[in-house]
Coordinates of N, CA and C in Angstrom, one line a residue:
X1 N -45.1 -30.2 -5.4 CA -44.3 -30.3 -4.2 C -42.8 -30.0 -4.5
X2 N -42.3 -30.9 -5.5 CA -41.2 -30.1 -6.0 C -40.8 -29.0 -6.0
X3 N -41.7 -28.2 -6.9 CA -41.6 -26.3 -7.1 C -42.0 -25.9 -5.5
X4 N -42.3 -26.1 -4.7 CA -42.5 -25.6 -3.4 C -40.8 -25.8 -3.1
X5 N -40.7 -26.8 -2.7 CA -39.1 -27.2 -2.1 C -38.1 -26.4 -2.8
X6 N -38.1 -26.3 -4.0 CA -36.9 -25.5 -4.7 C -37.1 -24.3 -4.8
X7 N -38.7 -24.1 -4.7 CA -38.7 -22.1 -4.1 C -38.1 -22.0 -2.5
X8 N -38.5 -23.0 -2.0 CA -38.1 -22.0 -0.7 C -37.4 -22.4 -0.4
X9 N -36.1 -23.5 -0.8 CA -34.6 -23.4 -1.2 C -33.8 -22.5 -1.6
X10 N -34.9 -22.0 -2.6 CA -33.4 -20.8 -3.6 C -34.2 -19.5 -2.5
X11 N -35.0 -19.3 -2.2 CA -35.4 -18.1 -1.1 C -34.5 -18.2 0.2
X12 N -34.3 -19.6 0.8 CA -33.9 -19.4 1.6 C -32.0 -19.5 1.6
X13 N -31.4 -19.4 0.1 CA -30.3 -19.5 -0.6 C -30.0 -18.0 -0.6
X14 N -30.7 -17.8 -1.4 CA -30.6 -15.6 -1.5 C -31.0 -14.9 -0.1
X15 N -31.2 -15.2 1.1 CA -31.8 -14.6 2.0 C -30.2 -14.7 2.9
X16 N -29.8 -16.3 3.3 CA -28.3 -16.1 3.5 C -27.5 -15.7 2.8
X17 N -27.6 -15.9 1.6 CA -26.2 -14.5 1.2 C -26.0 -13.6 1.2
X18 N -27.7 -13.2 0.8 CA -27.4 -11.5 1.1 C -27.1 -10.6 2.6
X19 N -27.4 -11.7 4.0 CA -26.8 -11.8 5.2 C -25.7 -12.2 5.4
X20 N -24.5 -12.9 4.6 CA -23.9 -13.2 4.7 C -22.9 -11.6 3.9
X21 N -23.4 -11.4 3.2 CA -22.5 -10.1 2.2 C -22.2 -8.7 2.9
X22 N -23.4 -8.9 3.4 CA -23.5 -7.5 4.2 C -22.5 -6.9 5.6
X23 N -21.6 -6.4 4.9 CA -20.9 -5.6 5.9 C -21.5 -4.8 7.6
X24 N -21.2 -5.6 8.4 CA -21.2 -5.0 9.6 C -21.4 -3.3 9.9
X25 N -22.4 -2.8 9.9 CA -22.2 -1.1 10.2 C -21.6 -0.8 11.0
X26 N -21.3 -1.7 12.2 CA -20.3 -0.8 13.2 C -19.2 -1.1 13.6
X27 N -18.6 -2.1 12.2 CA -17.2 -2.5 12.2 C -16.0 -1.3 12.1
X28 N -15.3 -1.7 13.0 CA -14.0 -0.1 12.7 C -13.0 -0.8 12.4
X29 N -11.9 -0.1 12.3 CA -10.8 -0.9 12.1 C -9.7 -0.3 12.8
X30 N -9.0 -1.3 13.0 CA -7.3 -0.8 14.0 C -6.3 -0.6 13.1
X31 N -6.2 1.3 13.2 CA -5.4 1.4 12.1 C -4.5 0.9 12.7
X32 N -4.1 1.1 13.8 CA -2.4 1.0 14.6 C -2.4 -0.4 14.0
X33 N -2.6 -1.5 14.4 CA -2.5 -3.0 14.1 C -2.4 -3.2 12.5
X34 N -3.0 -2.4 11.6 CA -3.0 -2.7 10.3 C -1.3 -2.2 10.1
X35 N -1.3 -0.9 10.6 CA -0.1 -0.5 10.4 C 1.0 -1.5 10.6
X36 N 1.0 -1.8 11.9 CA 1.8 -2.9 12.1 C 2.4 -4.1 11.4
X37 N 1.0 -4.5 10.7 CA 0.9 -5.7 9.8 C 1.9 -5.3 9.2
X38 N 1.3 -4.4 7.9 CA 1.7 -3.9 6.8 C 3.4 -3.5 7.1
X39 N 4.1 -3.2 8.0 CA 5.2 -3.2 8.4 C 5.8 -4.2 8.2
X40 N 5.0 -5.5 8.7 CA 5.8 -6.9 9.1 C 6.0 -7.3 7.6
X41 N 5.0 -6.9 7.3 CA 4.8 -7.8 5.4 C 5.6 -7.1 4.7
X42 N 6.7 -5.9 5.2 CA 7.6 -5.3 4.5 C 8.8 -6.5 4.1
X43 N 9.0 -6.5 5.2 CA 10.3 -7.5 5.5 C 10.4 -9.1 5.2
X44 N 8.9 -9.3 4.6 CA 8.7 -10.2 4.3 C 9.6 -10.9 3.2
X45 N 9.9 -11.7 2.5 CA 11.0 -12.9 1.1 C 9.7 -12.8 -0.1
X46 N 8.7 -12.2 0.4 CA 7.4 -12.8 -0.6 C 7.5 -11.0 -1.2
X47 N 8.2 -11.4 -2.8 CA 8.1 -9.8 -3.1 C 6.8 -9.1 -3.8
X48 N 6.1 -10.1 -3.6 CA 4.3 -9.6 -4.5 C 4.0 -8.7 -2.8
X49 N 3.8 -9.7 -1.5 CA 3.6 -9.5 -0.3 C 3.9 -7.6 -0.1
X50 N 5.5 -7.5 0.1 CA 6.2 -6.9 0.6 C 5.9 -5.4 -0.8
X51 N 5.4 -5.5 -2.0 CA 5.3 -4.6 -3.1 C 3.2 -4.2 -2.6
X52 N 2.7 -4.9 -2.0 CA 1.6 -4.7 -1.7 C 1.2 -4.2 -0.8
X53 N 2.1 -4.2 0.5 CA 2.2 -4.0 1.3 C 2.8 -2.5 1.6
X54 N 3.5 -2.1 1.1 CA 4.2 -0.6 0.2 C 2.8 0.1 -0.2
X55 N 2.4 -0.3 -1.0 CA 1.0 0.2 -1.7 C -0.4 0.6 -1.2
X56 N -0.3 -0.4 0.0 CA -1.2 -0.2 0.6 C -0.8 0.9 2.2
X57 N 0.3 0.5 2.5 CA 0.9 1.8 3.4 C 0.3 3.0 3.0
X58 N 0.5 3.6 1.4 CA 0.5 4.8 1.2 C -0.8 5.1 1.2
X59 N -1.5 4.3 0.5 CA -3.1 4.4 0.0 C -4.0 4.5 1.5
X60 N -3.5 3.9 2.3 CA -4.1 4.3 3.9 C -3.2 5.1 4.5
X61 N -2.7 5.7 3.8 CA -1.6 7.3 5.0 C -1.6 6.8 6.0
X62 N -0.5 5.4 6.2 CA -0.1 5.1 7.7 C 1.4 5.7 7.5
X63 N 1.7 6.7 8.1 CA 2.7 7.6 8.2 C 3.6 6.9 9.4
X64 N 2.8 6.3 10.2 CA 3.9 5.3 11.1 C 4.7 4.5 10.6
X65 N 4.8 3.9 8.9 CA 5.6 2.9 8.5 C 6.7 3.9 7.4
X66 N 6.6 5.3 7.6 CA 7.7 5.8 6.7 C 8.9 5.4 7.2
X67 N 9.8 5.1 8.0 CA 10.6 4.5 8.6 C 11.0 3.2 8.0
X68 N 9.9 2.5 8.1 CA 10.1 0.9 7.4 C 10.2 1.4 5.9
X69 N 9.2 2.1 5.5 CA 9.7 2.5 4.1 C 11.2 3.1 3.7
X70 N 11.5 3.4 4.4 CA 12.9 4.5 4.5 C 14.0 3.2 4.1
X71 N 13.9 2.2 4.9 CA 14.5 1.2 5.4 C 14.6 0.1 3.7
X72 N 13.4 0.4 3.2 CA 13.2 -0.5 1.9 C 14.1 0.2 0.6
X73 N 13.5 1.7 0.6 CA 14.2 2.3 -0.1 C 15.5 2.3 -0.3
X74 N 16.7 2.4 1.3 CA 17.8 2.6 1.0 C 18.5 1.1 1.2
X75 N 17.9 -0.1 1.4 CA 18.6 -1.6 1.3 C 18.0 -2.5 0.7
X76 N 17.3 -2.6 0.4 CA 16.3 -3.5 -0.6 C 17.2 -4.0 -1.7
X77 N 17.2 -5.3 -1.6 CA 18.2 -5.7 -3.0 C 17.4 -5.2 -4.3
X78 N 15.7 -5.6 -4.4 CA 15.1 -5.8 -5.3 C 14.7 -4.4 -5.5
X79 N 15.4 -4.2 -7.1 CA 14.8 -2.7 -7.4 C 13.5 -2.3 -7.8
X80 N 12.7 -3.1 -7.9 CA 11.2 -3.2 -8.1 C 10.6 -2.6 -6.5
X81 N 11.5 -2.8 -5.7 CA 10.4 -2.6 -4.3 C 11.3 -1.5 -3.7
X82 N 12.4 -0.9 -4.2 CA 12.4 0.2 -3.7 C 11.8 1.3 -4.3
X83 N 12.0 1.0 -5.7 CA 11.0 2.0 -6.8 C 9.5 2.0 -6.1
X84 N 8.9 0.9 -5.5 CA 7.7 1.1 -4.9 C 7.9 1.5 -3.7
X85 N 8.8 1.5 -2.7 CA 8.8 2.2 -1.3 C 9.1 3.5 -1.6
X86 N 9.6 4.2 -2.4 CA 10.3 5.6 -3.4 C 8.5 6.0 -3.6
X87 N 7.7 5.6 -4.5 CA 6.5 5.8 -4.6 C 5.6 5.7 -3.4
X88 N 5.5 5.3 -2.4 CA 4.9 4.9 -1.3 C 5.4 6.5 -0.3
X89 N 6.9 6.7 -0.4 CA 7.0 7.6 0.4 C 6.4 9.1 -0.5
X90 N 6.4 9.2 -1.3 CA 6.0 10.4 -1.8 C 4.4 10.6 -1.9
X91 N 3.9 9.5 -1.8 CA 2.3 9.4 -1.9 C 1.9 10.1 0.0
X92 N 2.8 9.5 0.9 CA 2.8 10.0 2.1 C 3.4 11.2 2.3
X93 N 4.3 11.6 1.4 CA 4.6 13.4 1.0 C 5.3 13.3 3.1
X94 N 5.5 12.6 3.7 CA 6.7 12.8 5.0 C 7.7 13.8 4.9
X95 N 8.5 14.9 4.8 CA 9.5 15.4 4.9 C 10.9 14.5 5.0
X96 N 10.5 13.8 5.7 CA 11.9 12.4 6.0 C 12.1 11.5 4.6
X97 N 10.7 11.6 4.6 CA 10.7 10.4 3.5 C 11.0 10.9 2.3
X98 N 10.1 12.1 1.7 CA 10.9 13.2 0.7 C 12.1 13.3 0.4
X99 N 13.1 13.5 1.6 CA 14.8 13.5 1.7 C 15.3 12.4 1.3
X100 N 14.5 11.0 1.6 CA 15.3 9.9 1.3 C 15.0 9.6 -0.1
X101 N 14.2 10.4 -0.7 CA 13.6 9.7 -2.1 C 14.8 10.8 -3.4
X102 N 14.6 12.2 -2.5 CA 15.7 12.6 -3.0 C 17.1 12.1 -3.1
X103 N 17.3 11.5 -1.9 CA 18.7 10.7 -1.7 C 18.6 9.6 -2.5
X104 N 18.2 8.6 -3.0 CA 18.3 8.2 -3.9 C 18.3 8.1 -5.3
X105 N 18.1 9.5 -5.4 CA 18.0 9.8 -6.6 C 19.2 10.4 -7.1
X106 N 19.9 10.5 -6.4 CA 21.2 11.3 -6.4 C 22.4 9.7 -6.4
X107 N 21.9 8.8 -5.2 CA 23.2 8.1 -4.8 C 22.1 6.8 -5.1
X108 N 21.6 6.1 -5.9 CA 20.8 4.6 -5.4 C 22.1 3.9 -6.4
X109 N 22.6 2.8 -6.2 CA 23.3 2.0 -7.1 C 22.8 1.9 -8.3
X110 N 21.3 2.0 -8.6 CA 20.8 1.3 -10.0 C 20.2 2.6 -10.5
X111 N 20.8 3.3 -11.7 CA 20.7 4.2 -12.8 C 18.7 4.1 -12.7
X112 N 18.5 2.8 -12.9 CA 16.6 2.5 -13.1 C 16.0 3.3 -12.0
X113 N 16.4 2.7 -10.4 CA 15.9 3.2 -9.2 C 16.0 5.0 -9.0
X114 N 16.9 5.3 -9.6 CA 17.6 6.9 -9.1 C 16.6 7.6 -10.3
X115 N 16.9 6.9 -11.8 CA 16.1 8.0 -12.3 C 14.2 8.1 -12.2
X116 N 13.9 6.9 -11.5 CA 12.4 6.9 -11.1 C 12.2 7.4 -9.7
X117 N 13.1 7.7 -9.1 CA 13.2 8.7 -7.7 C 13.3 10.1 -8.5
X118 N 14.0 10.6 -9.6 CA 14.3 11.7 -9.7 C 13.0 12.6 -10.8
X119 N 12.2 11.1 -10.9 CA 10.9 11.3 -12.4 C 9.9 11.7 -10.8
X120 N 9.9 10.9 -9.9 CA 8.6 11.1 -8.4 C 8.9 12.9 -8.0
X121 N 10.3 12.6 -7.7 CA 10.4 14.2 -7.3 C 10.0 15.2 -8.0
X122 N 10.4 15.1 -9.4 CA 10.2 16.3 -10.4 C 8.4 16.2 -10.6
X123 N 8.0 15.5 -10.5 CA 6.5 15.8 -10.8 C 5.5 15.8 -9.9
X124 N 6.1 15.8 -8.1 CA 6.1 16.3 -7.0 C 5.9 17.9 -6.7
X125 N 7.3 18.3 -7.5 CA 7.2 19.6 -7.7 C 6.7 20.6 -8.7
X126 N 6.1 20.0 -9.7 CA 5.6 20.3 -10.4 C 4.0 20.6 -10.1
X127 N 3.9 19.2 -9.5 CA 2.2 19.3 -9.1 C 2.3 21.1 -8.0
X128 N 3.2 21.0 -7.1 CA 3.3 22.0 -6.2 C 3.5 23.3 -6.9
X129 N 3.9 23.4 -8.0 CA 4.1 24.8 -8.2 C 2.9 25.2 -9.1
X130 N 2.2 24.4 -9.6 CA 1.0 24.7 -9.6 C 0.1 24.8 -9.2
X131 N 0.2 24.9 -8.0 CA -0.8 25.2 -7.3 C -0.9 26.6 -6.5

């Protein structure tokens, strides 16, 4: 009686999980609304948030937040997150955003941030002339 109960416990244990794991087939997603988020979490005080949030802009080519990125790049106190909005914009390859990464690499206050704008560009162009 035991081994009955605990089989069709752990059967009926593995049968919701594996319904529980399984992704929705006809789930979509709102890029516009993600975009949005990912905007908001720019401006966020939480610098893991707002360096994540960079990262993930680019990695989903929401081209609607080069702007907010634009905005990280050229005021951001913290040089870690413009070095990542600098990276973010070039993974999105924007023309806008291109110019501004150039522009910092010329004019950023921190020697660190300008020469990691001027390492993105140069191996930008590199990739491109190879091709």
């Amino acid at each position: 009686m035991k081994r009955q109960t605990a089989a069709v416990l752990l059967t009926l244990t593995l049968a919701i999980s594996a319904y529980a794991t399984t992704p929705a087939s006809n789930a979509t997603i709102d890029w516009s609304k993600a975009e949005k988020n990912y905007t908001v979490a720019l401006a966020s005080e939480n610098i893991g948030l707002r360096h994540s949030a960079a990262s993930y802009i680019a990695e989903y080519r929401l081209a609607g937040a080069v702007v907010s990125l634009i905005g990280v790049l050229q005021n951001d106190k913290v040089e870690q997150m413009r070095m990542a909005a600098a990276q973010a914009l070039v993974q999105l390859g924007n023309k806008d955003g291109l110019d501004a990464v150039k522009d910092a690499a010329q004019y950023d206050g921190s020697e660190k941030v300008a020469r990691y704008c001027e390492q993105l560009i140069s191996s930008l162009e590199g990739s491109i002339s190879q091709k």
